[in-house]
Tab-separated table of C-alpha atoms and ligand atoms in Angstrom:
chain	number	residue	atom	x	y	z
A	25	UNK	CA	0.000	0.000	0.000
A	26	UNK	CA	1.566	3.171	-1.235
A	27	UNK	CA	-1.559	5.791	-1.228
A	28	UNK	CA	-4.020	6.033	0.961
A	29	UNK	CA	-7.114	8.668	2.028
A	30	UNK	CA	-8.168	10.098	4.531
A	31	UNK	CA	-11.367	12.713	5.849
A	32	UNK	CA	-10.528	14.294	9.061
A	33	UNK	CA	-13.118	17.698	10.623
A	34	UNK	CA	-11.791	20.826	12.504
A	35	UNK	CA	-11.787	21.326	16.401
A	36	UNK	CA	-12.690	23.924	18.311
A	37	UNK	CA	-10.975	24.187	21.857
A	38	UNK	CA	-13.735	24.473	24.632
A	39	UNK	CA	-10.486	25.342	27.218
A	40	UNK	CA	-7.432	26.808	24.810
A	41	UNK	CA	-4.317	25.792	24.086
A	42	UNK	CA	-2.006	29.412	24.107
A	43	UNK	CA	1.434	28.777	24.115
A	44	UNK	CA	4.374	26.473	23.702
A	45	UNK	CA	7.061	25.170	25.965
A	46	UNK	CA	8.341	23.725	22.956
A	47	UNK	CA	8.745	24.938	19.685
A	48	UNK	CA	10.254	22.198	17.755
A	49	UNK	CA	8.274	19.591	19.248
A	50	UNK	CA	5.523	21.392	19.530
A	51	UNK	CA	4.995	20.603	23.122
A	52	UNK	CA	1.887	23.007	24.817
A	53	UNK	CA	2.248	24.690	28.184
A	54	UNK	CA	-1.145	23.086	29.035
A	55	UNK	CA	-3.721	21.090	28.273
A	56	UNK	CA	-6.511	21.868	26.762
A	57	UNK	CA	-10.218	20.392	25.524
A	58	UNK	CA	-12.064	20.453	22.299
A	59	UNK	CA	-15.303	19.278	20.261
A	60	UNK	CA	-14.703	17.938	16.920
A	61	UNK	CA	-17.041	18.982	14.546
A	62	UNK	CA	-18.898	17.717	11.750
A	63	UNK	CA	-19.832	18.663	8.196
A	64	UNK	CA	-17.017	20.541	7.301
A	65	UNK	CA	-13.940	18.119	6.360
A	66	UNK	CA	-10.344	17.758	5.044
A	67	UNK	CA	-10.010	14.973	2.853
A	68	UNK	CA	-6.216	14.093	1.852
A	69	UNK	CA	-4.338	11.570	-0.352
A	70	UNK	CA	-0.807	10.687	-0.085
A	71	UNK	CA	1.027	8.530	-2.239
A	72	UNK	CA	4.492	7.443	-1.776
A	73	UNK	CA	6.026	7.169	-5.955
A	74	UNK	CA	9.417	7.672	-7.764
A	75	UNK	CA	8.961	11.615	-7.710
A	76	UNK	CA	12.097	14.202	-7.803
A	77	UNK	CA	10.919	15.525	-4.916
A	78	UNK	CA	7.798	16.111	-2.680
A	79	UNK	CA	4.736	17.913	-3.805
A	80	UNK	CA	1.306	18.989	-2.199
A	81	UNK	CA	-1.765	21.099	-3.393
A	82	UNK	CA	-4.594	22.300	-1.315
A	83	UNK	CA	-7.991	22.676	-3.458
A	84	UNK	CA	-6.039	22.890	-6.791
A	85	UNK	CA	-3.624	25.241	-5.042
A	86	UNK	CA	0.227	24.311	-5.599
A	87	UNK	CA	1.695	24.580	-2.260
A	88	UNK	CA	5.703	26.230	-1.831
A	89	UNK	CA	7.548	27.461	0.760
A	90	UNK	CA	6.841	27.600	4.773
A	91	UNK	CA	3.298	26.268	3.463
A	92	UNK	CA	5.071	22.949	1.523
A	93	UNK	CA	8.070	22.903	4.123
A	94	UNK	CA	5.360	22.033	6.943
A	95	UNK	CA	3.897	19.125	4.989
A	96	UNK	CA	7.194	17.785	4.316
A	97	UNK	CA	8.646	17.717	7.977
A	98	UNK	CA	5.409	15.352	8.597
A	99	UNK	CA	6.338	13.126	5.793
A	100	UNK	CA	9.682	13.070	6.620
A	101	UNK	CA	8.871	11.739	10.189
A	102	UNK	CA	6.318	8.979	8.428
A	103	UNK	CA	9.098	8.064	6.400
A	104	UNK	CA	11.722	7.941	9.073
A	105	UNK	CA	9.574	5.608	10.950
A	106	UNK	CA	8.797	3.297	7.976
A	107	UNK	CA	12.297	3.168	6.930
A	108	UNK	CA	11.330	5.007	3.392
A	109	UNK	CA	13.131	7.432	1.322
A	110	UNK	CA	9.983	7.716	-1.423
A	111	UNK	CA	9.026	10.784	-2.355
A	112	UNK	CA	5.329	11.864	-1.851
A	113	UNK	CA	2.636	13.430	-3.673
A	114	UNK	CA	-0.312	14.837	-1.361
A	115	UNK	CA	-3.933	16.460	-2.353
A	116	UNK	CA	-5.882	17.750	0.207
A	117	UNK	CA	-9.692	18.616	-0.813
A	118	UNK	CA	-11.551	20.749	1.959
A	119	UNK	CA	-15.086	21.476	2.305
A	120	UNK	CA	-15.223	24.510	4.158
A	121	UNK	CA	-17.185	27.215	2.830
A	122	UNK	CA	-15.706	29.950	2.059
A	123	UNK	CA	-14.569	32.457	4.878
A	124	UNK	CA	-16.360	30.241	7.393
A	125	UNK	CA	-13.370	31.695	9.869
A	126	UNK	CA	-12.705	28.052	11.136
A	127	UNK	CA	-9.281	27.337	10.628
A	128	UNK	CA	-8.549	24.534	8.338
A	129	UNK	CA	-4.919	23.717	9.865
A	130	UNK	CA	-6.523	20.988	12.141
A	131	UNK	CA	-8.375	19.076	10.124
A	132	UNK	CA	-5.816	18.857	7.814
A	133	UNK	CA	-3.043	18.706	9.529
A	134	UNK	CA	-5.063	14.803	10.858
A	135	UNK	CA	-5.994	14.069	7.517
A	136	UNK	CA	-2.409	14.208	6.548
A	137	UNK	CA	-0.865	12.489	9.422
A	138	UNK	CA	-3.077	9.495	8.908
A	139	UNK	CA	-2.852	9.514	5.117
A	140	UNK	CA	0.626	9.813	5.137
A	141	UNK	CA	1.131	6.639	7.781
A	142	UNK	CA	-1.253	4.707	5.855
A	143	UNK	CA	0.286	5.029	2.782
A	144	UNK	CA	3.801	4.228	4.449
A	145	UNK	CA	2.170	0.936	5.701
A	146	UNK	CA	2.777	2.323	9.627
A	147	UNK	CA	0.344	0.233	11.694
A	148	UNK	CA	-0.083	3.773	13.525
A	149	UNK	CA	-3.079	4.085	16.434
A	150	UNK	CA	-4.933	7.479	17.709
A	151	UNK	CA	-1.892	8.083	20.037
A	152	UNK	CA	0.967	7.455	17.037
A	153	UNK	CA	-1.619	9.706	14.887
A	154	UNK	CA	-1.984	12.364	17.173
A	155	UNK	CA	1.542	12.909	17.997
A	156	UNK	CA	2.226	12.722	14.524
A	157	UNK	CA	-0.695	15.465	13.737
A	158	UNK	CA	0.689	17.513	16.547
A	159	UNK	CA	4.055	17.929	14.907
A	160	UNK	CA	1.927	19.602	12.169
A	161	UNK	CA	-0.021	21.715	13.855
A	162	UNK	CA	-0.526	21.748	17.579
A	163	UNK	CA	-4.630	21.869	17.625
A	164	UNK	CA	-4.544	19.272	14.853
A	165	UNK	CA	-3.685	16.711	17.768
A	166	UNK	CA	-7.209	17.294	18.470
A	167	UNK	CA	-8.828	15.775	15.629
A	168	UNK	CA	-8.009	12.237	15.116
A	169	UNK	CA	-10.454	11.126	17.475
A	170	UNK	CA	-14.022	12.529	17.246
A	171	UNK	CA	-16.519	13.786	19.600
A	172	UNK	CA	-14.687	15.574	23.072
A	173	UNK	CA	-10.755	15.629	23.378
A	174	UNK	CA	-8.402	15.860	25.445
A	175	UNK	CA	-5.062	16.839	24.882
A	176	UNK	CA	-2.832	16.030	27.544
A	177	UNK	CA	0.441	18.662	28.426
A	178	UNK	CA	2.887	15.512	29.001
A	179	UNK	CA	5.907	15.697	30.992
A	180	UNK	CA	8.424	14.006	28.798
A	181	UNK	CA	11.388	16.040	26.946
A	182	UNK	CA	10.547	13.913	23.917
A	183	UNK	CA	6.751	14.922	23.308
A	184	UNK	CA	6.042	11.181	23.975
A	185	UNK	CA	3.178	12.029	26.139
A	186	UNK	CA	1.850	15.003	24.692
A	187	UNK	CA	-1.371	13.700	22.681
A	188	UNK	CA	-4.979	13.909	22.863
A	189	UNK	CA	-7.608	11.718	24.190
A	190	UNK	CA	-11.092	10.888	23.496
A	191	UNK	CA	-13.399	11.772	26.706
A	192	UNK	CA	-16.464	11.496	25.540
A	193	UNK	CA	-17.548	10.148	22.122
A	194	UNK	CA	-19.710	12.260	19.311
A	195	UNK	CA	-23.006	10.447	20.524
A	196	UNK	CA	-22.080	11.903	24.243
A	197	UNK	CA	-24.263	14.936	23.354
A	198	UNK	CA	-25.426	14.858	19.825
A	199	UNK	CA	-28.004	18.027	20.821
A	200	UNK	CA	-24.740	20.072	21.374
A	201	UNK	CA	-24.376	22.900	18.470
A	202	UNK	CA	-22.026	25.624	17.378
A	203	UNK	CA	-22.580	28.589	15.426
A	204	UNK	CA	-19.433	30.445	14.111
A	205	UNK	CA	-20.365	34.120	13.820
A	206	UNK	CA	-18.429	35.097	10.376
A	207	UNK	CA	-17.276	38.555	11.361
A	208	UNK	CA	-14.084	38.974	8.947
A	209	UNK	CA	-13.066	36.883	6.218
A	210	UNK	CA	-9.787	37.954	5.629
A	211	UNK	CA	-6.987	36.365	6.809
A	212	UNK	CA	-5.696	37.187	10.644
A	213	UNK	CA	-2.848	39.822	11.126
A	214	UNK	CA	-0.857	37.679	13.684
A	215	UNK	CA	-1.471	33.835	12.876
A	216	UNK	CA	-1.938	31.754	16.472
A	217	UNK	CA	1.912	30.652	15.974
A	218	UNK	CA	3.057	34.119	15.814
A	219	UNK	CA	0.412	35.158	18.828
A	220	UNK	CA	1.284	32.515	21.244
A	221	UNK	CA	5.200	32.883	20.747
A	222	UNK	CA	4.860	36.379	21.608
A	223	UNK	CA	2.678	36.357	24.620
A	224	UNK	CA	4.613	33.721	26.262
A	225	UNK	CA	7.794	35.829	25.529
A	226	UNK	CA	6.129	39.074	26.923
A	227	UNK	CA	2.575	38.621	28.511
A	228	UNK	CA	3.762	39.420	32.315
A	229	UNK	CA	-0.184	37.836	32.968
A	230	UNK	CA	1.024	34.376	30.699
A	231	UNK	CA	2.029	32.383	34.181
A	232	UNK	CA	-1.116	33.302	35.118
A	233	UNK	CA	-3.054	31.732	32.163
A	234	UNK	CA	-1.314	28.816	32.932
A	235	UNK	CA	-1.905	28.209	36.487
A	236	UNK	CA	-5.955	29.137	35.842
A	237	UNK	CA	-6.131	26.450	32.849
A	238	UNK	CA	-6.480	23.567	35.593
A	239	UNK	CA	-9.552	24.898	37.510
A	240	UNK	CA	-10.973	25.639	33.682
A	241	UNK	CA	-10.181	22.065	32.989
A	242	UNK	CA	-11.611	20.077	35.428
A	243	UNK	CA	-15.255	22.799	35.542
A	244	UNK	CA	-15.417	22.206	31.997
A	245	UNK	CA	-14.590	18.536	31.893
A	246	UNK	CA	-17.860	18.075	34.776
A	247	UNK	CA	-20.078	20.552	32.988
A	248	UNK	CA	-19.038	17.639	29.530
A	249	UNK	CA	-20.252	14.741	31.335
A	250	UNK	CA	-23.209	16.271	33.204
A	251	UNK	CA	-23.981	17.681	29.488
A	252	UNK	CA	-24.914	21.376	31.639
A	253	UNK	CA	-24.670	23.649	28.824
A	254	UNK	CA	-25.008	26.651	31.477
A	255	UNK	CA	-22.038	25.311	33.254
A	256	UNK	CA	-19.505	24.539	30.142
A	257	UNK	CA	-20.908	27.999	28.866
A	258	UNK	CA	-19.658	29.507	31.626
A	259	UNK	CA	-16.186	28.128	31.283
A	260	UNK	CA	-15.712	28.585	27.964
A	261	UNK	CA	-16.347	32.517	28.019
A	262	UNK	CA	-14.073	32.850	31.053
A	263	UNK	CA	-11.504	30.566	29.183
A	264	UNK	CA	-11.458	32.175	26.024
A	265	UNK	CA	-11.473	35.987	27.937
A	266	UNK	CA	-8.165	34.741	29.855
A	267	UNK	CA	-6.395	33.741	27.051
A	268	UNK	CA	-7.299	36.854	25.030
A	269	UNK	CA	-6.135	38.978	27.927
A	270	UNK	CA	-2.919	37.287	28.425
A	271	UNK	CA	-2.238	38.105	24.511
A	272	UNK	CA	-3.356	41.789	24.972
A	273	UNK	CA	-1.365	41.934	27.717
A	274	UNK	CA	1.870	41.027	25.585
A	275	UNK	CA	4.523	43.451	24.207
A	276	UNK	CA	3.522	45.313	22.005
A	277	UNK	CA	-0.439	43.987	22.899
A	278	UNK	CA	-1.963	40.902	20.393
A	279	UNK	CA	-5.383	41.719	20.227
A	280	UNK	CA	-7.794	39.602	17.920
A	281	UNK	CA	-11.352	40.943	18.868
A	282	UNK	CA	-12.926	43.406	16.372
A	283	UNK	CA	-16.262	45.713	17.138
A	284	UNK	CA	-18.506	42.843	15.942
A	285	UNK	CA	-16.913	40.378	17.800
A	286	UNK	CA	-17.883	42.713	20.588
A	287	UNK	CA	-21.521	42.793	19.250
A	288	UNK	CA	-22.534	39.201	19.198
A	289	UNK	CA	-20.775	38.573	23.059
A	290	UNK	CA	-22.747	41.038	24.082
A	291	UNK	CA	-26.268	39.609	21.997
A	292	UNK	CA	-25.650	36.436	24.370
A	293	UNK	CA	-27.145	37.676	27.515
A	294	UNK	CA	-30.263	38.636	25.949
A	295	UNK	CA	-30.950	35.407	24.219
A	296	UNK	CA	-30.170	33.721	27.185
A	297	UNK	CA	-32.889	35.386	29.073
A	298	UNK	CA	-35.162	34.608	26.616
A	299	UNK	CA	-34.732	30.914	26.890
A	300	UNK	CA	-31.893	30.681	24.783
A	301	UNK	CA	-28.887	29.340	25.890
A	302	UNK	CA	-26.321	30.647	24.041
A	303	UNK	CA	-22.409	30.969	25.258
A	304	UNK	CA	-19.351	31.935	22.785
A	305	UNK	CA	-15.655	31.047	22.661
A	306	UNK	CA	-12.679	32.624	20.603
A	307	UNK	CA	-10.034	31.295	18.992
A	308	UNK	CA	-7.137	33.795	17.600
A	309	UNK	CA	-9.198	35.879	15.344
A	310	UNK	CA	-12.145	38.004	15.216
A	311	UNK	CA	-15.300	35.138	14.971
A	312	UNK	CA	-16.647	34.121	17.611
A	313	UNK	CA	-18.165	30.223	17.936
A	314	UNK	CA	-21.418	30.457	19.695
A	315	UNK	CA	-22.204	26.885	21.697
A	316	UNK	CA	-26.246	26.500	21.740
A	317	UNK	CA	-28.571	23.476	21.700
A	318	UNK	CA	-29.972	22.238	18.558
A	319	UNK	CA	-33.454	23.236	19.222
A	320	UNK	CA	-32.346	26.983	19.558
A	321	UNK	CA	-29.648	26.890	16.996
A	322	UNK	CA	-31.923	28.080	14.288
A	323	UNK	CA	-32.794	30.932	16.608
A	324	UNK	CA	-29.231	31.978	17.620
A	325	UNK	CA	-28.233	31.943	13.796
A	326	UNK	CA	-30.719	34.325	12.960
A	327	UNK	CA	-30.110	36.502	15.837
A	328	UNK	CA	-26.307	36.848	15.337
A	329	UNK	CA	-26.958	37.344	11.407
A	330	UNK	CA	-28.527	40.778	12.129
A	331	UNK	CA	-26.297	41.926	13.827
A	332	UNK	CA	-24.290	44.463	11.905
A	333	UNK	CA	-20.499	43.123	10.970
A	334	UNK	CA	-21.735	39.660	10.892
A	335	UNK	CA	-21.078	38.908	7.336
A	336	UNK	CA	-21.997	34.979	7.838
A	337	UNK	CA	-23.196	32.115	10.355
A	338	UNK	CA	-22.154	28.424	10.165
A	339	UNK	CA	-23.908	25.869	12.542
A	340	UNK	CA	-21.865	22.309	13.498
A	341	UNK	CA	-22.399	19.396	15.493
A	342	UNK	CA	-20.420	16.863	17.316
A	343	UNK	CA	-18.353	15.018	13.994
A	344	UNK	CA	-16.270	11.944	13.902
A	345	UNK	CA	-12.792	11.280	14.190
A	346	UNK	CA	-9.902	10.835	11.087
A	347	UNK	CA	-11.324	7.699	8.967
A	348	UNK	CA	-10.002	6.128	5.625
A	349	UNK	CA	-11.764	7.010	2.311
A	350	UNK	CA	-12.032	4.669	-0.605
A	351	UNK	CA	-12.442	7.437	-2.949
A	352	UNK	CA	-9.032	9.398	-3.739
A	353	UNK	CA	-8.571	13.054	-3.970
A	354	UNK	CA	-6.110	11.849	-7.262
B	1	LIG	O1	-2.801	24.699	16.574
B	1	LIG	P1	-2.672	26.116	16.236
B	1	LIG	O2	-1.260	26.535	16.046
B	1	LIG	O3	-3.558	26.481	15.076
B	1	LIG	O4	-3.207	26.981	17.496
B	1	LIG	C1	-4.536	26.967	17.946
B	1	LIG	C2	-4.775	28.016	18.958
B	1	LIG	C3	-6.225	28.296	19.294
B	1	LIG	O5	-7.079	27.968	18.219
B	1	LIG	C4	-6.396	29.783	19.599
B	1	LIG	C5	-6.670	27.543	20.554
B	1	LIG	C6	-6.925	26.070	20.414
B	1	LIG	O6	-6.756	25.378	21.430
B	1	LIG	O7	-7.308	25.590	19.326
């Protein structure tokens, strides 16, 4: 087996990861949670051939530079644990639509960690996969297993223990929604790389973010298994707040919220008075991910559509973990 597929969804952290105690390895500061969601995928073929060199497109898009140097460091780890020196060719085919302000770097960094093994004949399981998606892109860790995960911090130099778990499956809390408030669909000024680098270098408050991430952890981890929307609500805005202050708090500041980001945190209140649930995370940018039930969702999207600077909505549910495709992106 030389080529292989694979469909793998984005994650969006419930309690962040911000920061890195290592930058080679990848290795977090702190562990963090995540749902997996569904509908919107990364599907990736890799196939190991007699090529010059490695190549990789994204949608049709010829990849070069940093963007092709980051796919190549995870084939060259698949290929120094198979013992290969074949070249690769990789396609990756997302389904996102278009400026739905969910990061693709997850999903795909998953699909092409498992692809990649696959094709290199590496018997590799979720750990293997998501140490090897980790590598890629730290958040991407977070995606070969579906449902709720876990990633854990790890103690070892080596990164051996730094890799996510499953802690509660998809059909944990299938009722469970988000709704991505589109508020900018350009791309971010300071990627989450960049951000996190430079808060833990100058944040005097980043310590801080650290030490709180454990009480976040184990509120949000109860609220999960009582499936109390009120209670991981609660968490998650207070989560997401002290990460963005430890960034704003950096040297010069990293601030990611814009006016309408503003605007839909403060809708939330109201529609949670009127029977509406409705709590909101942030990742590094400007769009915030609202976490609702499915009986209100419809209601939340069209509330956070009016409101001005909201240029789109996009509402997921619980997905699935990385799985193999029969059908090949080449
Ligand atoms: O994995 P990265 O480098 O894309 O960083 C992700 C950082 C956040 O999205 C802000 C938080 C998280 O835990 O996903």
């Amino acid at each position: 087996m030389a080529k292989a597929t694979a469909i793998a969804h984005p994650n969006i952290a419930l309690v962040k990861y911000w920061g890195k105690r290592d930058e080679a390895l990848v290795l977090p500061h702190q562990p963090s949670l995540s749902m997996t969601l569904e509908g919107l995928s990364a599907t990736t073929t890799v196939e190991f051939g007699d090529l010059a060199q490695d190549e990789a497109a994204i949608d049709g898009r010829r990849l070069e530079g940093g963007e092709l140097a980051r796919i190549v460091r995870t084939l060259d780890l698949v290929r120094e644990r198979a013992g290969l020196s074949k070249r690769a060719r990789v396609a990756s085919r997302t389904d996102f639509p278009q400026a739905a302000g969910l990061a693709s770097s997850a999903a795909g960094g998953a699909a092409l960690a498992a692809a990649a093994s696959w094709a290199a004949g590496l018997d590799a399981g979720p750990r293997e996969l998501s140490i090897l998606a980790r590598r890629n892109s730290g958040s991407a860790c977070r995606s070969i297993e579906g449902g709720f995960c876990e990633w854990r911090r790890g103690e070892a130099a080596d990164g051996s223990d730094s890799y996510a778990v499953q802690v509660a499956p998809e059909g944990h809390w299938p009722e469970l929604r988000m709704v991505v408030a589109v508020c900018s669909d350009t791309a971010k000024a300071v990627s989450s790389r960049d951000g996190m680098r430079h808060t833990v270098q100058s944040s005097p408050y980043y310590p801080a973010w650290v030490e709180a991430v454990a009480e976040d952890l184990a509120e949000a981890r109860a609220a999960l298994r009582a499936r109390d929307l009120d209670g991981l609500g609660a968490v998650c805005e207070r989560n997401a707040w002290r990460m963005h202050a430890t960034a704003m708090g950096a040297k010069p500041p990293v601030v990611y919220v814009r006016p309408a980001t503003l605007a839909v945190i403060e809708a939330l209140p109201g529609l949670r008075s009127a029977g509406a649930p409705a709590w909101f995370t942030l990742d590094a940018g400007p769009n915030p991910v609202v976490l609702c039930l499915s009986r209100d969702a419809a209601r939340v999207q069209q509330a956070l559509a009016a409101i001005p600077g909201v240029l789109k909505t996009v509402v997921a549910g619980p997905g699935q973990g990385v799985r193999k495709v029969e059908q090949a992106v080449f």
